[in-house]
Amino acid sequence: MGLIEQLPCYIAGKRIDVENSARTIDSIDKIDKIPIASVSAPQLRKALRFADEAQERLSRTPIKERIEVARFLLSEYAKNYRSHVCWGLAKFRGLVAKDASWMMDILAKSTEELELFVDAVFGMDTSFKRNIKAGDKVLSELRYKSDGTGALIFSSTMDGPPAGTALAHTILSGTHVILRPSWRDVATHFLLDILVENNLGDYAQLVRWPSEGEDTISLNKQLIRNVDQTIVFCSDETFVELMAQVELGEQRHLDKKVIKYGKGLPLTIVQPDVDLDDAAGLLLEGARLGNGKFCLSHCPVLVNRACYEELLARLQELSSQLKAGDPLAMETDLGQWEGTEVKQLEKYLPTLGGSIACGNFEGTSMDVVVLKGVPQNSPCLYSEFPGTLLALIPFDTIDEAIKIAGTSLKQNHRKAWTAVNIFANKEDFTKLSSRIDSYHFLNGGITALPKFILPHQGSYFAIDLMRRVINDNEKEWRVHAGHLYHRGTPKA
């Protein structure tokens, strides 16, 4: 028996353990098996009723208290469940232990930044309100309020620590959420254990059902139609299928009720006047982290032709040093996959163009594959490759790189790149960052290393759960505008 004995649900402040007839999931190596609790329609109705009651109570909870709850939750999770999370993600997702442990470190570090986070997100201190003044006169008061009960529907890339970050955002926003993790998520439920065991069940519940089952469509409808807002972390294809099931009606209603997160594609640009050893190491690490499945994982890399061959040689050398093996061993770099996943990735690779310079697919594992000679119109510039891949695309001038970035962005159907990672001198960095549309520009480094304090994909998740509220002092506005009013008619 491994470190995780079952995957329970959490409804109305109580843990719902697995029944004898529960479904099970197998580990990648088929050695371990975990039973899963799946909720029924009556149980979900109970969860929805409790959500409304809990939201009413949370609406009266001050931000200082919510900060302390978020801090406590993340601290306890990182401190007491690290070994469970590392074991579960290694055995059931193939994620190497050092990556899972690193993500837990991020959660622990974020607990020191929560007040700073609130200030960055809302532009307010822990009073959680800000007066708009003209001199000494208070014209209005600005504050934020939750938009009401929410549902968080997660894909596999949100298992465990990323779900912890999302849950911290919901807590800070004062939103009661019902989490529906991916069916094979073995790491997120410990967050609910902490909340329930410490009488903090008002903040969240967790329900489960398989993505394909007799009651799946009706349960999806029941959940999304009966909360005030839903955030979905998934691929475009999964989102379209889910919305078709729910049938919310006109698009304008769907836009108000459901927000999609998940798809992201960063771009990397390498100029010749940088430390290429450093750049090669960072590129490989950014492609390797999380089995390349993060929405900020390195993949398309525009490389100046003047340093193309030299960078390629260094990538080949460094990639050969990455270690495969037991994903639970801290020295292992390369994760494991379901066998069908590896075959699908290998089959898809030729559609990107270019040729393999190094890296292989074998059984349930793949190296960090490096493609050379990738064309400037490659699909990797507008379609995510959910694996460990670097696609090197040559260019000659900065203007050409800017043109490639702009053209690809249109094909990606996004307003801006998720991030652009630039290895260049200060002058070139300034030029590139001023002429390419992106939510985040990084001067060197690894885009897949998130910073809790910064917005992701141009937005703070917590903001999407809230609305701005104005208490307007109309009398002071009139005086400020220099008008006197009589029976609604302004007079100078």
GROMACS .gro file of C-alpha atoms in nm:
model
  492
    1MET     CA    1   0.000   0.000   0.000
    2GLY     CA    2   0.130   0.346  -0.090
    3LEU     CA    3   0.099   0.674   0.096
    4ILE     CA    4  -0.254   0.744  -0.034
    5GLU     CA    5  -0.523   0.494   0.064
    6GLN     CA    6  -0.830   0.654  -0.096
    7LEU     CA    7  -0.960   0.965  -0.272
    8PRO     CA    8  -1.256   1.099  -0.071
    9CYS     CA    9  -1.499   1.383  -0.137
   10TYR     CA   10  -1.581   1.671   0.098
   11ILE     CA   11  -1.937   1.799   0.130
   12ALA     CA   12  -2.090   2.043   0.380
   13GLY     CA   13  -1.781   2.046   0.601
   14LYS     CA   14  -1.753   1.668   0.620
   15ARG     CA   15  -1.533   1.409   0.456
   16ILE     CA   16  -1.716   1.149   0.244
   17ASP     CA   17  -1.508   0.832   0.242
   18VAL     CA   18  -1.501   0.564  -0.023
   19GLU     CA   19  -1.768   0.293  -0.026
   20ASN     CA   20  -1.694  -0.072  -0.100
   21SER     CA   21  -1.828  -0.042  -0.454
   22ALA     CA   22  -1.606   0.253  -0.546
   23ARG     CA   23  -1.417   0.281  -0.871
   24THR     CA   24  -1.037   0.265  -0.866
   25ILE     CA   25  -0.746   0.409  -1.062
   26ASP     CA   26  -0.414   0.237  -1.138
   27SER     CA   27  -0.069   0.389  -1.113
   28ILE     CA   28   0.132   0.428  -1.432
   29ASP     CA   29   0.337   0.120  -1.345
   30LYS     CA   30   0.014  -0.072  -1.262
   31ILE     CA   31   0.149  -0.162  -0.916
   32ASP     CA   32  -0.067   0.065  -0.700
   33LYS     CA   33  -0.444   0.103  -0.703
   34ILE     CA   34  -0.651   0.372  -0.525
   35PRO     CA   35  -1.030   0.364  -0.473
   36ILE     CA   36  -1.222   0.687  -0.548
   37ALA     CA   37  -1.540   0.828  -0.398
   38SER     CA   38  -1.783   0.957  -0.661
   39VAL     CA   39  -2.076   1.182  -0.561
   40SER     CA   40  -2.440   1.125  -0.648
   41ALA     CA   41  -2.692   1.385  -0.764
   42PRO     CA   42  -2.847   1.415  -0.413
   43GLN     CA   43  -2.501   1.466  -0.262
   44LEU     CA   44  -2.425   1.738  -0.516
   45ARG     CA   45  -2.755   1.911  -0.434
   46LYS     CA   46  -2.651   1.907  -0.069
   47ALA     CA   47  -2.315   2.059  -0.163
   48LEU     CA   48  -2.486   2.336  -0.359
   49ARG     CA   49  -2.720   2.420  -0.071
   50PHE     CA   50  -2.428   2.434   0.168
   51ALA     CA   51  -2.236   2.656  -0.078
   52ASP     CA   52  -2.511   2.920  -0.065
   53GLU     CA   53  -2.514   2.913   0.316
   54ALA     CA   54  -2.135   2.926   0.340
   55GLN     CA   55  -2.113   3.214   0.092
   56GLU     CA   56  -2.346   3.418   0.310
   57ARG     CA   57  -2.116   3.362   0.606
   58LEU     CA   58  -1.798   3.432   0.406
   59SER     CA   59  -1.939   3.764   0.286
   60ARG     CA   60  -1.899   3.887   0.643
   61THR     CA   61  -1.544   3.760   0.684
   62PRO     CA   62  -1.276   4.034   0.694
   63ILE     CA   63  -0.980   4.014   0.456
   64LYS     CA   64  -0.732   3.983   0.746
   65GLU     CA   65  -0.900   3.661   0.854
   66ARG     CA   66  -0.902   3.527   0.498
   67ILE     CA   67  -0.530   3.601   0.464
   68GLU     CA   68  -0.458   3.399   0.777
   69VAL     CA   69  -0.672   3.108   0.653
   70ALA     CA   70  -0.486   3.103   0.319
   71ARG     CA   71  -0.152   3.122   0.500
   72PHE     CA   72  -0.246   2.838   0.735
   73LEU     CA   73  -0.374   2.617   0.452
   74LEU     CA   74  -0.067   2.653   0.230
   75SER     CA   75   0.174   2.618   0.522
   76GLU     CA   76   0.012   2.300   0.651
   77TYR     CA   77  -0.008   2.151   0.302
   78ALA     CA   78   0.358   2.219   0.222
   79LYS     CA   79   0.476   2.102   0.564
   80ASN     CA   80   0.269   1.790   0.627
   81TYR     CA   81   0.178   1.651   0.284
   82ARG     CA   82   0.497   1.691   0.079
   83SER     CA   83   0.579   1.319   0.079
   84HIS     CA   84   0.220   1.225  -0.009
   85VAL     CA   85   0.207   1.472  -0.298
   86CYS     CA   86   0.547   1.365  -0.434
   87TRP     CA   87   0.451   0.998  -0.415
   88GLY     CA   88   0.108   1.047  -0.570
   89LEU     CA   89   0.219   1.269  -0.858
   90ALA     CA   90   0.512   1.037  -0.936
   91LYS     CA   91   0.307   0.718  -0.932
   92PHE     CA   92  -0.010   0.844  -1.102
   93ARG     CA   93   0.114   1.134  -1.318
   94GLY     CA   94   0.479   1.044  -1.378
   95LEU     CA   95   0.599   1.378  -1.239
   96VAL     CA   96   0.946   1.352  -1.090
   97ALA     CA   97   0.967   1.405  -0.715
   98LYS     CA   98   1.203   1.700  -0.734
   99ASP     CA   99   0.950   1.893  -0.945
  100ALA     CA  100   0.663   1.818  -0.706
  101SER     CA  101   0.880   1.914  -0.410
  102TRP     CA  102   0.980   2.237  -0.583
  103MET     CA  103   0.612   2.324  -0.631
  104MET     CA  104   0.551   2.267  -0.263
  105ASP     CA  105   0.839   2.505  -0.191
  106ILE     CA  106   0.661   2.771  -0.400
  107LEU     CA  107   0.348   2.732  -0.187
  108ALA     CA  108   0.549   2.762   0.133
  109LYS     CA  109   0.724   3.075   0.005
  110SER     CA  110   0.395   3.233  -0.105
  111THR     CA  111   0.270   3.240   0.254
  112GLU     CA  112   0.522   3.519   0.320
  113GLU     CA  113   0.380   3.731   0.037
  114LEU     CA  114   0.005   3.730   0.097
  115GLU     CA  115  -0.023   4.090   0.222
  116LEU     CA  116   0.197   4.203  -0.066
  117PHE     CA  117  -0.023   4.000  -0.300
  118VAL     CA  118  -0.341   4.171  -0.175
  119ASP     CA  119  -0.181   4.510  -0.229
  120ALA     CA  120  -0.064   4.416  -0.582
  121VAL     CA  121  -0.401   4.268  -0.685
  122PHE     CA  122  -0.640   4.520  -0.536
  123GLY     CA  123  -0.422   4.826  -0.480
  124MET     CA  124  -0.538   4.825  -0.121
  125ASP     CA  125  -0.404   4.740   0.221
  126THR     CA  126  -0.578   4.495   0.452
  127SER     CA  127  -0.862   4.742   0.512
  128PHE     CA  128  -0.972   4.619   0.168
  129LYS     CA  129  -1.118   4.951   0.067
  130ARG     CA  130  -0.984   5.272  -0.080
  131ASN     CA  131  -1.123   5.624  -0.068
  132ILE     CA  132  -1.127   5.832  -0.385
  133LYS     CA  133  -1.058   6.188  -0.277
  134ALA     CA  134  -1.040   6.542  -0.409
  135GLY     CA  135  -0.827   6.717  -0.153
  136ASP     CA  136  -0.981   6.636   0.184
  137LYS     CA  137  -1.319   6.546   0.037
  138VAL     CA  138  -1.409   6.177  -0.001
  139LEU     CA  139  -1.590   6.147  -0.335
  140SER     CA  140  -1.648   5.771  -0.316
  141GLU     CA  141  -1.531   5.449  -0.159
  142LEU     CA  142  -1.400   5.163  -0.373
  143ARG     CA  143  -1.409   4.807  -0.249
  144TYR     CA  144  -1.423   4.452  -0.386
  145LYS     CA  145  -1.683   4.185  -0.323
  146SER     CA  146  -1.707   3.823  -0.431
  147ASP     CA  147  -1.938   3.753  -0.724
  148GLY     CA  148  -2.082   3.461  -0.529
  149THR     CA  149  -2.048   3.084  -0.512
  150GLY     CA  150  -1.808   2.929  -0.756
  151ALA     CA  151  -1.701   2.602  -0.913
  152LEU     CA  152  -1.342   2.520  -1.007
  153ILE     CA  153  -1.313   2.245  -1.266
  154PHE     CA  154  -0.953   2.125  -1.301
  155SER     CA  155  -0.752   1.943  -1.565
  156SER     CA  156  -0.461   1.713  -1.479
  157THR     CA  157  -0.203   1.994  -1.489
  158MET     CA  158  -0.370   2.150  -1.183
  159ASP     CA  159  -0.325   1.845  -0.957
  160GLY     CA  160  -0.206   1.933  -0.608
  161PRO     CA  161   0.016   2.242  -0.565
  162PRO     CA  162  -0.133   2.445  -0.855
  163ALA     CA  163  -0.479   2.375  -0.713
  164GLY     CA  164  -0.347   2.502  -0.380
  165THR     CA  165  -0.257   2.834  -0.541
  166ALA     CA  166  -0.602   2.860  -0.701
  167LEU     CA  167  -0.770   2.776  -0.372
  168ALA     CA  168  -0.565   3.046  -0.196
  169HIS     CA  169  -0.701   3.298  -0.449
  170THR     CA  170  -1.060   3.191  -0.382
  171ILE     CA  171  -1.007   3.220  -0.006
  172LEU     CA  172  -0.864   3.571  -0.040
  173SER     CA  173  -1.158   3.669  -0.259
  174GLY     CA  174  -1.410   3.547  -0.003
  175THR     CA  175  -1.562   3.303  -0.251
  176HIS     CA  176  -1.695   2.962  -0.150
  177VAL     CA  177  -1.591   2.714  -0.420
  178ILE     CA  178  -1.679   2.359  -0.510
  179LEU     CA  179  -1.372   2.192  -0.657
  180ARG     CA  180  -1.410   1.923  -0.918
  181PRO     CA  181  -1.056   1.792  -0.978
  182SER     CA  182  -0.952   1.564  -1.261
  183TRP     CA  183  -1.050   1.202  -1.206
  184ARG     CA  184  -0.690   1.087  -1.149
  185ASP     CA  185  -0.598   1.376  -0.918
  186VAL     CA  186  -0.442   1.216  -0.610
  187ALA     CA  187  -0.292   1.529  -0.453
  188THR     CA  188  -0.556   1.804  -0.420
  189HIS     CA  189  -0.790   1.644  -0.164
  190PHE     CA  190  -0.536   1.693   0.117
  191LEU     CA  191  -0.611   2.066   0.098
  192LEU     CA  192  -0.973   1.988   0.187
  193ASP     CA  193  -0.858   1.756   0.466
  194ILE     CA  194  -0.685   2.055   0.625
  195LEU     CA  195  -0.990   2.281   0.590
  196VAL     CA  196  -1.241   2.027   0.720
  197GLU     CA  197  -1.023   1.911   1.011
  198ASN     CA  198  -0.987   2.272   1.124
  199ASN     CA  199  -1.356   2.370   1.091
  200LEU     CA  200  -1.287   2.580   0.782
  201GLY     CA  201  -1.528   2.399   0.553
  202ASP     CA  202  -1.706   2.723   0.465
  203TYR     CA  203  -1.427   2.799   0.220
  204ALA     CA  204  -1.450   2.497  -0.010
  205GLN     CA  205  -1.594   2.157  -0.093
  206LEU     CA  206  -1.462   1.886  -0.327
  207VAL     CA  207  -1.668   1.656  -0.547
  208ARG     CA  208  -1.569   1.390  -0.797
  209TRP     CA  209  -1.714   1.203  -1.089
  210PRO     CA  210  -1.547   1.052  -1.397
  211SER     CA  211  -1.527   1.252  -1.720
  212GLU     CA  212  -1.717   0.971  -1.890
  213GLY     CA  213  -1.997   0.805  -1.697
  214GLU     CA  214  -2.371   0.754  -1.685
  215ASP     CA  215  -2.435   1.066  -1.477
  216THR     CA  216  -2.144   1.284  -1.595
  217ILE     CA  217  -2.341   1.522  -1.818
  218SER     CA  218  -2.626   1.570  -1.569
  219LEU     CA  219  -2.378   1.633  -1.284
  220ASN     CA  220  -2.184   1.885  -1.493
  221LYS     CA  221  -2.509   2.067  -1.568
  222GLN     CA  222  -2.621   2.057  -1.208
  223LEU     CA  223  -2.294   2.204  -1.084
  224ILE     CA  224  -2.240   2.481  -1.338
  225ARG     CA  225  -2.603   2.593  -1.358
  226ASN     CA  226  -2.638   2.628  -0.981
  227VAL     CA  227  -2.328   2.827  -0.887
  228ASP     CA  228  -2.282   3.196  -0.960
  229GLN     CA  229  -1.955   3.155  -1.149
  230THR     CA  230  -1.733   2.879  -1.285
  231ILE     CA  231  -1.362   2.869  -1.366
  232VAL     CA  232  -1.247   2.587  -1.593
  233PHE     CA  233  -0.881   2.487  -1.628
  234CYS     CA  234  -0.859   2.270  -1.939
  235SER     CA  235  -0.781   2.245  -2.308
  236ASP     CA  236  -0.990   2.421  -2.573
  237GLU     CA  237  -1.136   2.091  -2.690
  238THR     CA  238  -1.244   1.985  -2.340
  239PHE     CA  239  -1.399   2.326  -2.275
  240VAL     CA  240  -1.605   2.320  -2.594
  241GLU     CA  241  -1.731   1.971  -2.510
  242LEU     CA  242  -1.819   2.072  -2.154
  243MET     CA  243  -2.011   2.381  -2.263
  244ALA     CA  244  -2.202   2.180  -2.523
  245GLN     CA  245  -2.311   1.945  -2.245
  246VAL     CA  246  -2.419   2.223  -2.013
  247GLU     CA  247  -2.616   2.413  -2.281
  248LEU     CA  248  -2.616   2.744  -2.102
  249GLY     CA  249  -2.789   2.913  -2.392
  250GLU     CA  250  -2.671   3.226  -2.566
  251GLN     CA  251  -2.300   3.300  -2.579
  252ARG     CA  252  -2.338   3.626  -2.388
  253HIS     CA  253  -2.482   3.436  -2.091
  254LEU     CA  254  -2.205   3.177  -2.104
  255ASP     CA  255  -1.940   3.450  -2.109
  256LYS     CA  256  -2.080   3.598  -1.790
  257LYS     CA  257  -2.100   3.269  -1.603
  258VAL     CA  258  -1.798   3.064  -1.713
  259ILE     CA  259  -1.433   3.164  -1.755
  260LYS     CA  260  -1.172   2.939  -1.913
  261TYR     CA  261  -0.812   2.919  -1.799
  262GLY     CA  262  -0.545   2.680  -1.913
  263LYS     CA  263  -0.420   2.731  -2.264
  264GLY     CA  264  -0.096   2.920  -2.276
  265LEU     CA  265   0.202   2.935  -2.507
  266PRO     CA  266   0.525   3.119  -2.426
  267LEU     CA  267   0.778   3.223  -2.686
  268THR     CA  268   1.156   3.233  -2.639
  269ILE     CA  269   1.398   3.447  -2.839
  270VAL     CA  270   1.777   3.400  -2.829
  271GLN     CA  271   2.028   3.658  -2.953
  272PRO     CA  272   2.401   3.583  -2.997
  273ASP     CA  273   2.551   3.822  -2.739
  274VAL     CA  274   2.450   3.619  -2.431
  275ASP     CA  275   2.598   3.337  -2.226
  276LEU     CA  276   2.486   3.044  -2.442
  277ASP     CA  277   2.575   2.784  -2.180
  278ASP     CA  278   2.341   2.960  -1.938
  279ALA     CA  279   2.071   3.001  -2.204
  280ALA     CA  280   2.091   2.633  -2.304
  281GLY     CA  281   2.061   2.516  -1.943
  282LEU     CA  282   1.763   2.740  -1.874
  283LEU     CA  283   1.587   2.640  -2.196
  284LEU     CA  284   1.621   2.270  -2.114
  285GLU     CA  285   1.500   2.318  -1.758
  286GLY     CA  286   1.201   2.519  -1.881
  287ALA     CA  287   1.110   2.240  -2.123
  288ARG     CA  288   1.168   1.962  -1.868
  289LEU     CA  289   0.976   2.100  -1.569
  290GLY     CA  290   0.645   1.928  -1.508
  291ASN     CA  291   0.696   1.693  -1.804
  292GLY     CA  292   0.655   1.995  -2.031
  293LYS     CA  293   0.283   2.018  -1.950
  294PHE     CA  294   0.283   2.358  -1.780
  295CYS     CA  295   0.114   2.632  -1.981
  296LEU     CA  296   0.445   2.819  -1.952
  297SER     CA  297   0.671   2.531  -2.058
  298HIS     CA  298   0.938   2.622  -2.312
  299CYS     CA  299   0.879   2.489  -2.663
  300PRO     CA  300   0.913   2.729  -2.963
  301VAL     CA  301   1.250   2.907  -2.958
  302LEU     CA  302   1.345   3.171  -3.214
  303VAL     CA  303   1.724   3.159  -3.245
  304ASN     CA  304   1.938   3.415  -3.426
  305ARG     CA  305   2.116   3.234  -3.707
  306ALA     CA  306   2.448   3.383  -3.588
  307CYS     CA  307   2.438   3.162  -3.276
  308TYR     CA  308   2.208   2.884  -3.395
  309GLU     CA  309   2.463   2.604  -3.441
  310GLU     CA  310   2.648   2.691  -3.121
  311LEU     CA  311   2.330   2.691  -2.911
  312LEU     CA  312   2.218   2.365  -3.073
  313ALA     CA  313   2.551   2.197  -2.987
  314ARG     CA  314   2.523   2.304  -2.623
  315LEU     CA  315   2.165   2.183  -2.599
  316GLN     CA  316   2.268   1.845  -2.738
  317GLU     CA  317   2.549   1.816  -2.486
  318LEU     CA  318   2.342   1.922  -2.185
  319SER     CA  319   2.036   1.717  -2.280
  320SER     CA  320   2.247   1.400  -2.275
  321GLN     CA  321   2.314   1.465  -1.904
  322LEU     CA  322   1.948   1.455  -1.803
  323LYS     CA  323   1.874   1.143  -1.601
  324ALA     CA  324   1.585   0.903  -1.644
  325GLY     CA  325   1.481   0.650  -1.381
  326ASP     CA  326   1.260   0.616  -1.077
  327PRO     CA  327   1.045   0.933  -1.063
  328LEU     CA  328   1.056   0.916  -0.681
  329ALA     CA  329   1.435   0.952  -0.680
  330MET     CA  330   1.536   1.316  -0.630
  331GLU     CA  331   1.817   1.286  -0.887
  332THR     CA  332   1.575   1.182  -1.166
  333ASP     CA  333   1.512   1.458  -1.423
  334LEU     CA  334   1.281   1.291  -1.675
  335GLY     CA  335   0.930   1.187  -1.583
  336GLN     CA  336   0.709   0.901  -1.698
  337TRP     CA  337   0.397   0.889  -1.912
  338GLU     CA  338   0.110   0.666  -2.000
  339GLY     CA  339   0.226   0.451  -2.291
  340THR     CA  340  -0.049   0.582  -2.519
  341GLU     CA  341   0.057   0.942  -2.446
  342VAL     CA  342   0.414   0.879  -2.561
  343LYS     CA  343   0.293   0.719  -2.883
  344GLN     CA  344   0.060   1.011  -2.954
  345LEU     CA  345   0.335   1.268  -2.896
  346GLU     CA  346   0.579   1.078  -3.115
  347LYS     CA  347   0.319   1.054  -3.392
  348TYR     CA  348   0.238   1.427  -3.370
  349LEU     CA  349   0.601   1.547  -3.373
  350PRO     CA  350   0.660   1.533  -3.754
  351THR     CA  351   0.375   1.781  -3.811
  352LEU     CA  352   0.590   2.052  -3.651
  353GLY     CA  353   0.858   2.036  -3.921
  354GLY     CA  354   1.234   2.018  -3.884
  355SER     CA  355   1.423   1.710  -3.772
  356ILE     CA  356   1.525   1.557  -3.440
  357ALA     CA  357   1.868   1.675  -3.328
  358CYS     CA  358   1.857   1.479  -3.002
  359GLY     CA  359   1.612   1.298  -2.776
  360ASN     CA  360   1.410   0.977  -2.803
  361PHE     CA  361   1.071   0.825  -2.721
  362GLU     CA  362   1.077   0.491  -2.543
  363GLY     CA  363   0.805   0.299  -2.364
  364THR     CA  364   0.659   0.523  -2.095
  365SER     CA  365   0.928   0.792  -2.116
  366MET     CA  366   1.063   1.058  -2.349
  367ASP     CA  367   1.372   1.275  -2.342
  368VAL     CA  368   1.372   1.650  -2.386
  369VAL     CA  369   1.354   1.631  -2.764
  370VAL     CA  370   1.529   1.908  -2.957
  371LEU     CA  371   1.409   1.981  -3.310
  372LYS     CA  372   1.642   2.167  -3.548
  373GLY     CA  373   1.559   2.349  -3.870
  374VAL     CA  374   1.200   2.413  -3.764
  375PRO     CA  375   1.023   2.639  -4.019
  376GLN     CA  376   0.898   2.987  -3.927
  377ASN     CA  377   0.537   2.880  -3.986
  378SER     CA  378   0.555   2.568  -3.768
  379PRO     CA  379   0.236   2.475  -3.576
  380CYS     CA  380   0.445   2.477  -3.256
  381LEU     CA  381   0.414   2.859  -3.270
  382TYR     CA  382   0.038   2.849  -3.227
  383SER     CA  383  -0.042   2.506  -3.082
  384GLU     CA  384   0.078   2.361  -2.751
  385PHE     CA  385   0.288   2.045  -2.753
  386PRO     CA  386   0.211   1.876  -2.418
  387GLY     CA  387   0.553   1.722  -2.375
  388THR     CA  388   0.923   1.791  -2.327
  389LEU     CA  389   1.023   1.960  -2.654
  390LEU     CA  390   1.237   2.249  -2.777
  391ALA     CA  391   1.172   2.354  -3.137
  392LEU     CA  392   1.455   2.575  -3.267
  393ILE     CA  393   1.343   2.821  -3.535
  394PRO     CA  394   1.615   3.027  -3.707
  395PHE     CA  395   1.585   3.398  -3.788
  396ASP     CA  396   1.825   3.663  -3.919
  397THR     CA  397   1.719   4.001  -3.780
  398ILE     CA  398   1.521   4.136  -3.485
  399ASP     CA  399   1.260   4.271  -3.725
  400GLU     CA  400   1.215   3.921  -3.866
  401ALA     CA  401   1.172   3.776  -3.514
  402ILE     CA  402   0.911   4.042  -3.436
  403LYS     CA  403   0.724   3.960  -3.756
  404ILE     CA  404   0.723   3.586  -3.676
  405ALA     CA  405   0.592   3.658  -3.326
  406GLY     CA  406   0.313   3.879  -3.458
  407THR     CA  407   0.204   3.644  -3.736
  408SER     CA  408   0.202   3.343  -3.504
  409LEU     CA  409  -0.001   3.529  -3.242
  410LYS     CA  410  -0.282   3.584  -3.492
  411GLN     CA  411  -0.286   3.214  -3.573
  412ASN     CA  412  -0.296   3.141  -3.200
  413HIS     CA  413  -0.618   3.352  -3.175
  414ARG     CA  414  -0.495   3.534  -2.866
  415LYS     CA  415  -0.447   3.900  -2.782
  416ALA     CA  416  -0.097   3.845  -2.655
  417TRP     CA  417   0.163   3.579  -2.589
  418THR     CA  418   0.137   3.420  -2.245
  419ALA     CA  419   0.501   3.518  -2.197
  420VAL     CA  420   0.806   3.606  -2.405
  421ASN     CA  421   1.141   3.497  -2.266
  422ILE     CA  422   1.424   3.702  -2.421
  423PHE     CA  423   1.794   3.615  -2.403
  424ALA     CA  424   1.952   3.935  -2.535
  425ASN     CA  425   2.137   4.252  -2.439
  426LYS     CA  426   1.943   4.535  -2.275
  427GLU     CA  427   1.893   4.730  -2.598
  428ASP     CA  428   1.755   4.429  -2.788
  429PHE     CA  429   1.537   4.331  -2.492
  430THR     CA  430   1.384   4.678  -2.488
  431LYS     CA  431   1.319   4.672  -2.862
  432LEU     CA  432   1.163   4.326  -2.861
  433SER     CA  433   0.949   4.386  -2.552
  434SER     CA  434   0.816   4.713  -2.693
  435ARG     CA  435   0.711   4.566  -3.029
  436ILE     CA  436   0.572   4.222  -2.938
  437ASP     CA  437   0.237   4.179  -2.765
  438SER     CA  438   0.275   3.972  -2.449
  439TYR     CA  439   0.142   3.959  -2.093
  440HIS     CA  440   0.488   3.899  -1.950
  441PHE     CA  441   0.841   3.969  -2.070
  442LEU     CA  442   1.124   3.786  -1.898
  443ASN     CA  443   1.486   3.894  -1.942
  444GLY     CA  444   1.653   3.553  -1.938
  445GLY     CA  445   1.535   3.288  -1.694
  446ILE     CA  446   1.261   3.027  -1.713
  447THR     CA  447   0.900   3.117  -1.791
  448ALA     CA  448   0.779   2.792  -1.631
  449LEU     CA  449   0.900   2.911  -1.289
  450PRO     CA  450   0.592   3.099  -1.162
  451LYS     CA  451   0.593   3.389  -0.919
  452PHE     CA  452   0.292   3.390  -0.687
  453ILE     CA  453   0.291   3.769  -0.667
  454LEU     CA  454   0.259   3.825  -1.045
  455PRO     CA  455  -0.054   3.799  -1.262
  456HIS     CA  456  -0.078   3.497  -1.488
  457GLN     CA  457  -0.189   3.535  -1.851
  458GLY     CA  458  -0.249   3.904  -1.783
  459SER     CA  459  -0.490   3.846  -1.496
  460TYR     CA  460  -0.509   3.776  -1.127
  461PHE     CA  461  -0.735   3.476  -1.077
  462ALA     CA  462  -0.878   3.631  -0.759
  463ILE     CA  463  -0.999   3.936  -0.954
  464ASP     CA  464  -1.203   3.717  -1.188
  465LEU     CA  465  -1.403   3.598  -0.889
  466MET     CA  466  -1.494   3.948  -0.771
  467ARG     CA  467  -1.663   4.271  -0.869
  468ARG     CA  468  -1.574   4.630  -0.788
  469VAL     CA  469  -1.828   4.810  -0.571
  470ILE     CA  470  -1.854   5.188  -0.541
  471ASN     CA  471  -2.019   5.372  -0.254
  472ASP     CA  472  -2.073   5.710  -0.418
  473ASN     CA  473  -2.092   6.039  -0.226
  474GLU     CA  474  -2.299   6.229  -0.482
  475LYS     CA  475  -2.305   6.547  -0.275
  476GLU     CA  476  -1.925   6.568  -0.264
  477TRP     CA  477  -1.902   6.494  -0.639
  478ARG     CA  478  -2.133   6.790  -0.709
  479VAL     CA  479  -1.927   7.025  -0.497
  480HIS     CA  480  -1.606   6.897  -0.658
  481ALA     CA  481  -1.751   6.960  -1.006
  482GLY     CA  482  -1.829   7.319  -0.915
  483HIS     CA  483  -2.203   7.300  -0.980
  484LEU     CA  484  -2.509   7.371  -0.769
  485TYR     CA  485  -2.817   7.161  -0.840
  486HIS     CA  486  -3.180   7.261  -0.815
  487ARG     CA  487  -3.452   7.007  -0.899
  488GLY     CA  488  -3.208   6.811  -1.112
  489THR     CA  489  -3.103   7.107  -1.328
  490PRO     CA  490  -2.733   7.202  -1.304
  491LYS     CA  491  -2.663   7.573  -1.264
  492ALA     CA  492  -2.326   7.744  -1.274
   0.00000   0.00000   0.00000
